[in-house]
C-alpha cells in the first residue's frame, strides 16, 4: 500500500459505507466490513513483512483510521483497537506468540481487541484490579473487564492484570476459546458507536500458560505508556477528526442541496456559510494536527507525545462542536434523523469519555509540556 489514506477512503466507500447505517440502527457489529478488511490487507497493515504483513507504522495506522472514520466512526474505532493490540504483540511478544497471532491475522483474517477498562478503576485503566493467581507455569484470572469493543467478534483480547511483582502489571493475549471467558452481550447500549459491541467480559478461572503473557513479567506498564499510548491516543484523534470531516462533508453538501421555493439554497444564507466555514476550520485543523502528531511520534520528536495528546484533545472537542453546528444547519431534517448528522454527534460524544478521558489528557498534556512524569 503506497497511499494508505487514499486506499482507505476507496475501501471505505466500497466496503464500509454499505453497512454504516445498519451498524448504528441495529447496534450491529460491522462484520462484513471486517471480513473485507482482512481480504484487502488492512488487518495486517502493522504486521511485519517477514510475517506476510504490510510492515507499516504509526503514520499509516493514523491514516487508515482517519480514512475509515470519515465514513464510519464505529468501524474505525474497532479497527484502531486491533492495530493497537497488534503493536503490543509486535514490540513485546515472544517469537512463538507473534507467529501464532500474526499467522491468524494474515492467513485467517482474525483480529484483536483491548479488554483493559474495569468498572472500579474506570478511565485509569492501567491500574487493573482483576485477580491473577500464579500457579507454577500457569496463571488463573478472575474478574470483569467493563467495556470491551469488538466483544465476541475479535479472536484475541489483550488483558491488563496485576503482576506477581508488587505494584507492576502484565499485558496478556487471551484467545477467545479460553475456557471460562464470557461476555455480557446485553450490556451494550451506547449513545453512539452503537455497532461497537463494547460489552463487559467475564473471566472465571481462565487459565493460561506464560506463553500468552506479552513481554517480560511486570512489563505491562511499559507497554501501556510506550506502545498503547501513542497508537491508541493518536488513533482516537484520527477517529474523532474523521467524524468532524464527515460532518463537514455531509453538512456542506446538504446546504447546497436544500432548496427553498424561490430556488435559493441554504448555502446562499450568510449565517449558514459562516457555520460551514467554522465546521471546516475545526475539522481541517484537527485532521492536520492529528497527522502531524503521528509523524512527530513516528520520528521520535521531542514534542511527539505532547502533539499526540494535544491532537486527540482537539479532535475530540472538534467533533462535538462540529456536530452541534451541523445539527443547527440540518434543522428539522437532522433532528428527525433524515440526515446522519445526529448519529455522528452521538458518536462524537464517546471521544471525551474514552480512556484516557479528555479531562485526564488535559492534565497529562500540561505535565508533558512542563517535563513532569505522566500519569
Ligand atoms: C465507545 C466506547 C468504547 C470503549 N471501548 C473500550 C475497549 O475496547 N476497551 C476498554 O478497555 N475500554 C473501553 N471503553 C472504556 C473507556 O475507555 C473508559 O475506561 C471508560 O469509559 C471510563 O469509564 P468511567 O465512567 O468508569 O470513568 P471514570 O473513571 O468514572 O471517569 C469519569 C470522568 O471523570 C473525570 N475524571 C476521572 N479521573 C480524572 C482525573 N484523574 N483527572 C481529571 N478528570 C478525571 C473525567 O471527566 C472522566 O471522563 C470504551 C468506552 C466507550 C465510551
XYZ file of C-alpha atoms and ligand atoms in Angstrom:
428
model
C 0.000 0.000 0.000
C 1.611 3.244 -1.121
C -1.021 5.763 -0.098
C -2.832 4.305 2.868
C -5.168 7.278 3.333
C -6.374 7.244 -0.300
C -6.693 3.480 -0.400
C -8.520 3.612 2.928
C -11.029 6.114 1.551
C -11.660 3.942 -1.514
C -12.004 0.862 0.668
C -14.476 2.678 2.928
C -16.662 3.719 0.003
C -16.881 0.155 -1.298
C -16.918 -1.948 1.857
C -17.798 0.185 4.887
C -20.410 2.656 3.627
C -22.976 -0.025 2.643
C -23.136 -1.203 6.288
C -22.734 2.078 8.176
C -26.395 2.930 8.700
C -27.368 -0.561 9.895
C -24.325 -0.635 12.184
C -25.947 2.186 14.125
C -29.651 1.415 13.635
C -29.373 -2.236 14.637
C -26.431 -1.802 17.009
C -24.748 -4.351 14.775
C -21.013 -5.080 14.647
C -19.763 -4.362 11.080
C -18.618 -7.930 10.476
C -18.887 -7.779 6.665
C -16.547 -4.771 6.655
C -14.120 -6.660 8.893
C -14.114 -9.642 6.538
C -13.116 -7.268 3.754
C -10.548 -5.514 5.962
C -8.889 -8.921 6.164
C -9.312 -9.747 2.487
C -7.937 -6.382 1.312
C -4.888 -6.344 3.609
C -5.871 -3.690 6.167
C -5.904 -6.051 9.147
C -2.228 -6.827 8.520
C -1.210 -3.182 7.993
C 1.151 -3.233 11.010
C 2.233 -6.873 10.787
C 5.917 -7.030 9.761
C 6.673 -8.052 6.190
C 8.540 -11.183 7.303
C 5.217 -12.458 8.665
C 3.369 -11.579 5.448
C 2.123 -8.176 6.606
C 2.453 -4.639 5.278
C 5.100 -3.577 7.821
C 3.615 -0.104 8.349
C 3.756 2.101 11.465
C 2.117 4.930 13.418
C 1.610 7.275 10.443
C -0.145 4.689 8.277
C -2.172 3.451 11.276
C -3.414 7.005 11.800
C -4.133 7.499 8.083
C -6.125 4.269 7.792
C -8.199 5.004 10.917
C -8.856 8.561 9.704
C -9.907 7.367 6.262
C -12.380 4.851 7.749
C -13.707 7.350 10.320
C -14.592 9.767 7.538
C -17.183 7.129 6.577
C -17.985 5.160 9.769
C -16.705 6.004 13.245
C -17.636 2.611 14.693
C -15.671 0.629 12.113
C -12.702 2.991 12.509
C -12.716 2.651 16.300
C -12.861 -1.170 16.281
C -10.134 -1.307 13.630
C -7.982 1.152 15.584
C -8.045 -1.075 18.676
C -6.973 -4.084 16.615
C -3.898 -2.176 15.421
C -3.007 -1.067 18.963
C -3.155 -4.650 20.208
C -1.036 -5.834 17.267
C 1.645 -3.305 18.177
C 1.962 -4.762 21.692
C 2.473 -8.232 20.209
C 4.934 -6.828 17.690
C 7.070 -4.892 20.155
C 6.956 -7.196 23.204
C 5.550 -10.588 22.171
C 7.668 -13.742 22.089
C 8.526 -15.239 18.683
C 6.016 -18.017 19.397
C 3.190 -15.576 20.204
C 3.978 -13.406 17.189
C 3.929 -16.413 14.892
C 0.597 -17.652 16.259
C -1.200 -14.298 16.232
C 0.293 -12.828 13.068
C -0.489 -16.034 11.164
C -4.076 -15.861 12.403
C -4.342 -12.233 11.265
C -2.613 -12.661 7.895
C -3.966 -16.060 6.851
C -7.251 -16.335 8.715
C -8.474 -12.730 8.845
C -8.613 -12.765 12.667
C -8.482 -9.524 14.624
C -7.725 -8.290 18.132
C -9.346 -6.147 20.823
C -8.446 -4.420 24.091
C -10.001 -5.590 27.360
C -8.393 -3.057 29.680
C -11.007 -0.936 31.484
C -12.666 -2.091 34.668
C -15.742 -0.811 36.475
C -13.725 0.188 39.542
C -10.710 1.970 38.054
C -12.631 3.426 35.080
C -10.610 5.818 32.988
C -7.424 4.842 34.904
C -7.316 1.505 33.082
C -3.604 0.975 33.718
C -4.445 0.102 37.380
C -6.181 -3.271 36.899
C -7.846 -4.951 39.858
C -8.813 -8.330 38.433
C -7.164 -11.304 40.138
C -4.238 -13.085 38.502
C -3.009 -16.040 40.590
C 0.237 -17.695 39.574
C 0.441 -21.477 39.967
C 3.670 -22.847 38.511
C 3.659 -22.280 34.750
C 0.003 -21.201 34.791
C -1.865 -18.025 35.748
C -5.564 -18.074 36.637
C -7.663 -14.961 36.073
C -10.874 -13.926 37.801
C -12.736 -10.659 37.403
C -14.635 -8.447 34.983
C -13.482 -6.049 32.292
C -16.111 -3.371 31.811
C -16.256 -2.289 28.150
C -14.628 -4.458 25.507
C -15.105 -3.162 21.978
C -15.500 -5.916 19.320
C -16.639 -8.298 22.067
C -17.214 -11.863 20.746
C -16.066 -10.806 17.259
C -12.333 -10.446 17.954
C -10.234 -13.582 18.323
C -7.685 -12.275 20.859
C -8.286 -9.873 23.792
C -5.419 -8.022 25.392
C -5.973 -8.026 29.156
C -4.116 -5.988 31.752
C -3.739 -7.799 35.081
C -1.605 -7.396 38.207
C 1.873 -8.941 38.102
C 3.312 -11.143 40.850
C 5.805 -8.307 41.270
C 4.256 -5.830 43.720
C 2.903 -2.695 42.040
C 3.542 -3.966 38.499
C 1.180 -5.192 35.799
C 1.203 -7.621 32.864
C -0.367 -7.469 29.434
C -1.844 -10.805 28.302
C -3.271 -12.039 24.984
C -6.381 -14.107 25.738
C -7.688 -16.266 22.894
C -11.479 -16.240 22.644
C -11.533 -20.021 23.046
C -10.098 -19.792 26.585
C -12.305 -21.731 28.976
C -14.099 -19.505 31.485
C -14.221 -16.444 29.197
C -17.686 -14.979 28.548
C -19.334 -11.703 27.560
C -22.444 -9.938 28.876
C -23.752 -9.117 25.427
C -26.940 -7.383 26.569
C -24.967 -4.735 28.468
C -24.013 -2.523 25.497
C -26.495 0.280 24.822
C -24.203 3.174 23.891
C -25.424 6.635 22.997
C -23.231 6.385 19.903
C -20.693 3.963 18.444
C -23.612 1.576 18.639
C -22.130 -1.166 16.478
C -19.044 -1.459 18.683
C -20.376 -4.257 20.838
C -18.457 -2.771 23.806
C -19.637 -5.311 26.385
C -18.304 -6.489 29.736
C -16.018 -9.528 29.661
C -16.075 -12.067 32.495
C -13.061 -14.118 33.460
C -13.964 -17.096 35.636
C -10.931 -19.228 36.402
C -9.497 -18.520 32.956
C -6.101 -20.230 32.996
C -3.245 -19.519 30.618
C 0.366 -20.604 30.447
C 3.031 -17.926 30.365
C 3.404 -18.072 26.566
C 0.304 -15.829 26.410
C 1.924 -13.130 28.545
C 3.170 -10.322 26.296
C 6.731 -9.455 27.259
C 8.684 -9.936 30.464
C 6.992 -10.308 33.870
C 5.873 -6.878 35.068
C 6.371 -5.113 31.699
C 2.698 -4.156 31.233
C 3.026 -0.516 32.285
C 5.948 -0.018 29.937
C 3.789 -1.366 27.088
C 0.884 0.862 28.069
C 2.920 4.055 28.071
C 5.359 3.322 25.246
C 3.161 1.415 22.788
C -0.538 1.586 23.664
C -0.477 5.306 24.468
C 0.883 6.651 21.161
C -1.062 4.262 18.921
C -4.289 4.482 20.919
C -4.289 8.212 21.582
C -3.244 9.142 18.018
C -5.814 6.584 16.819
C -8.576 8.229 18.848
C -7.504 11.575 17.397
C -7.901 10.048 13.937
C -11.355 8.654 14.773
C -12.725 11.971 16.031
C -11.103 14.220 13.420
C -12.603 11.792 10.900
C -16.008 12.354 12.500
C -15.529 16.118 12.085
C -14.543 15.799 8.416
C -17.512 13.526 7.826
C -19.791 16.136 9.403
C -18.285 18.785 7.139
C -18.873 16.677 4.018
C -22.490 15.876 4.917
C -23.391 19.391 6.014
C -21.788 21.336 3.175
C -23.475 19.060 0.617
C -26.817 19.323 2.391
C -26.597 23.128 2.466
C -26.132 23.177 -1.318
C -28.878 20.622 -1.995
C -31.577 22.032 0.301
C -33.674 24.381 -1.876
C -36.321 26.926 -0.937
C -39.398 27.548 -3.142
C -37.687 30.578 -4.765
C -34.851 28.306 -5.946
C -32.289 29.589 -3.464
C -30.439 27.127 -1.270
C -29.414 27.015 2.364
C -25.861 27.651 1.255
C -26.878 31.105 -0.048
C -27.523 32.276 3.521
C -24.578 34.072 5.067
C -25.064 32.701 8.580
C -25.033 29.167 7.168
C -21.895 29.952 5.175
C -20.181 31.089 8.369
C -21.245 27.943 10.243
C -19.941 25.754 7.431
C -16.693 27.678 7.470
C -16.449 27.105 11.211
C -17.044 23.358 10.801
C -14.418 23.211 8.056
C -11.806 25.162 10.050
C -12.288 22.986 13.094
C -12.288 19.695 11.156
C -9.314 20.571 8.955
C -7.284 21.857 11.915
C -7.990 18.682 13.907
C -7.099 16.459 10.950
C -3.860 18.336 10.243
C -2.895 18.265 13.934
C -3.541 14.507 14.178
C -1.493 13.706 11.065
C 1.338 15.974 12.206
C 1.275 14.389 15.664
C 1.511 10.892 14.174
C 4.529 11.945 12.097
C 6.156 13.561 15.150
C 5.518 10.422 17.199
C 6.888 8.164 14.466
C 10.022 10.343 14.107
C 10.584 10.282 17.866
C 10.441 14.096 18.013
C 10.905 15.627 21.452
C 7.374 17.038 21.369
C 5.860 13.907 19.785
C 3.944 12.855 22.907
C 2.664 16.384 23.591
C 1.455 16.647 19.997
C -0.340 13.295 20.195
C -2.077 14.263 23.455
C -2.953 17.720 22.122
C -4.238 16.396 18.805
C -6.539 13.873 20.490
C -7.980 16.587 22.773
C -8.527 18.965 19.855
C -10.072 16.220 17.707
C -12.468 15.076 20.457
C -13.672 18.599 21.172
C -13.862 19.460 17.471
C -16.156 16.514 16.745
C -18.689 17.615 19.378
C -18.576 21.245 18.257
C -18.866 20.328 14.558
C -21.798 18.069 15.439
C -23.522 20.882 17.341
C -23.234 23.287 14.391
C -24.125 20.611 11.834
C -27.337 19.855 13.747
C -28.249 23.528 13.583
C -27.704 23.682 9.803
C -29.527 20.377 9.288
C -32.573 21.876 11.047
C -35.674 19.717 11.380
C -34.363 17.153 8.916
C -31.290 16.499 11.025
C -33.387 16.451 14.169
C -35.822 13.969 12.620
C -32.907 11.742 11.552
C -33.335 12.271 7.805
C -29.600 13.102 7.820
C -26.838 11.091 9.525
C -25.818 14.203 11.487
C -27.350 13.123 14.791
C -25.621 9.722 14.539
C -22.266 11.429 14.146
C -22.946 13.761 17.072
C -23.806 10.727 19.225
C -20.598 9.021 18.061
C -18.644 12.196 18.814
C -19.697 12.165 22.464
C -17.686 8.974 23.075
C -14.481 10.909 22.415
C -14.411 12.871 25.624
C -15.038 9.885 27.929
C -12.934 7.186 26.298
C -9.872 6.452 28.391
C -7.734 8.370 28.951
C -10.582 10.900 29.028
C -10.178 14.419 27.674
C -10.074 15.784 31.227
C -7.275 13.393 32.143
C -5.441 14.163 28.907
C -5.550 17.890 29.572
C -3.677 17.249 32.811
C -1.215 14.912 31.051
C -0.610 17.494 28.327
C 0.336 20.097 30.907
C 2.688 17.597 32.519
C 4.251 16.658 29.167
C 4.817 20.308 28.309
C 6.490 21.037 31.629
C 8.614 17.904 31.823
C 6.686 16.188 34.609
C 6.049 12.432 34.755
C 2.806 11.013 33.311
C 0.444 9.960 34.816
C -17.478 3.735 22.870
C -16.578 3.225 23.935
C -15.779 2.129 23.677
C -14.922 1.631 24.663
N -14.143 0.558 24.349
C -13.267 0.084 25.281
C -12.419 -1.018 24.955
O -12.439 -1.561 23.875
N -11.583 -1.471 25.913
C -11.525 -0.910 27.133
O -10.719 -1.353 27.929
N -12.320 0.141 27.468
C -13.194 0.640 26.565
N -14.017 1.698 26.890
C -13.993 2.206 28.273
C -13.386 3.600 28.376
O -12.231 3.725 27.676
C -13.230 4.134 29.786
O -12.375 3.373 30.543
C -14.497 4.198 30.471
O -15.485 4.767 29.643
C -14.291 5.050 31.716
O -15.447 4.897 32.411
P -15.812 5.515 33.855
O -17.142 6.068 33.644
O -15.658 4.500 34.914
O -14.738 6.675 34.085
P -14.381 7.400 35.445
O -13.049 6.929 35.887
O -15.510 7.335 36.411
O -14.206 8.906 34.944
C -15.360 9.708 34.608
C -14.919 11.110 34.317
O -14.336 11.698 35.489
C -13.287 12.583 35.128
N -12.028 12.132 35.744
C -11.762 10.927 36.313
N -10.500 10.888 36.777
C -9.947 12.074 36.491
C -8.656 12.651 36.724
N -7.686 12.000 37.369
N -8.431 13.904 36.278
C -9.407 14.603 35.631
N -10.643 14.113 35.388
C -10.920 12.868 35.817
C -13.254 12.606 33.599
O -14.079 13.634 33.122
C -13.843 11.249 33.237
O -14.392 11.236 31.946
C -14.872 2.229 25.924
C -15.677 3.357 26.190
C -16.520 3.841 25.212
C -17.360 5.036 25.526
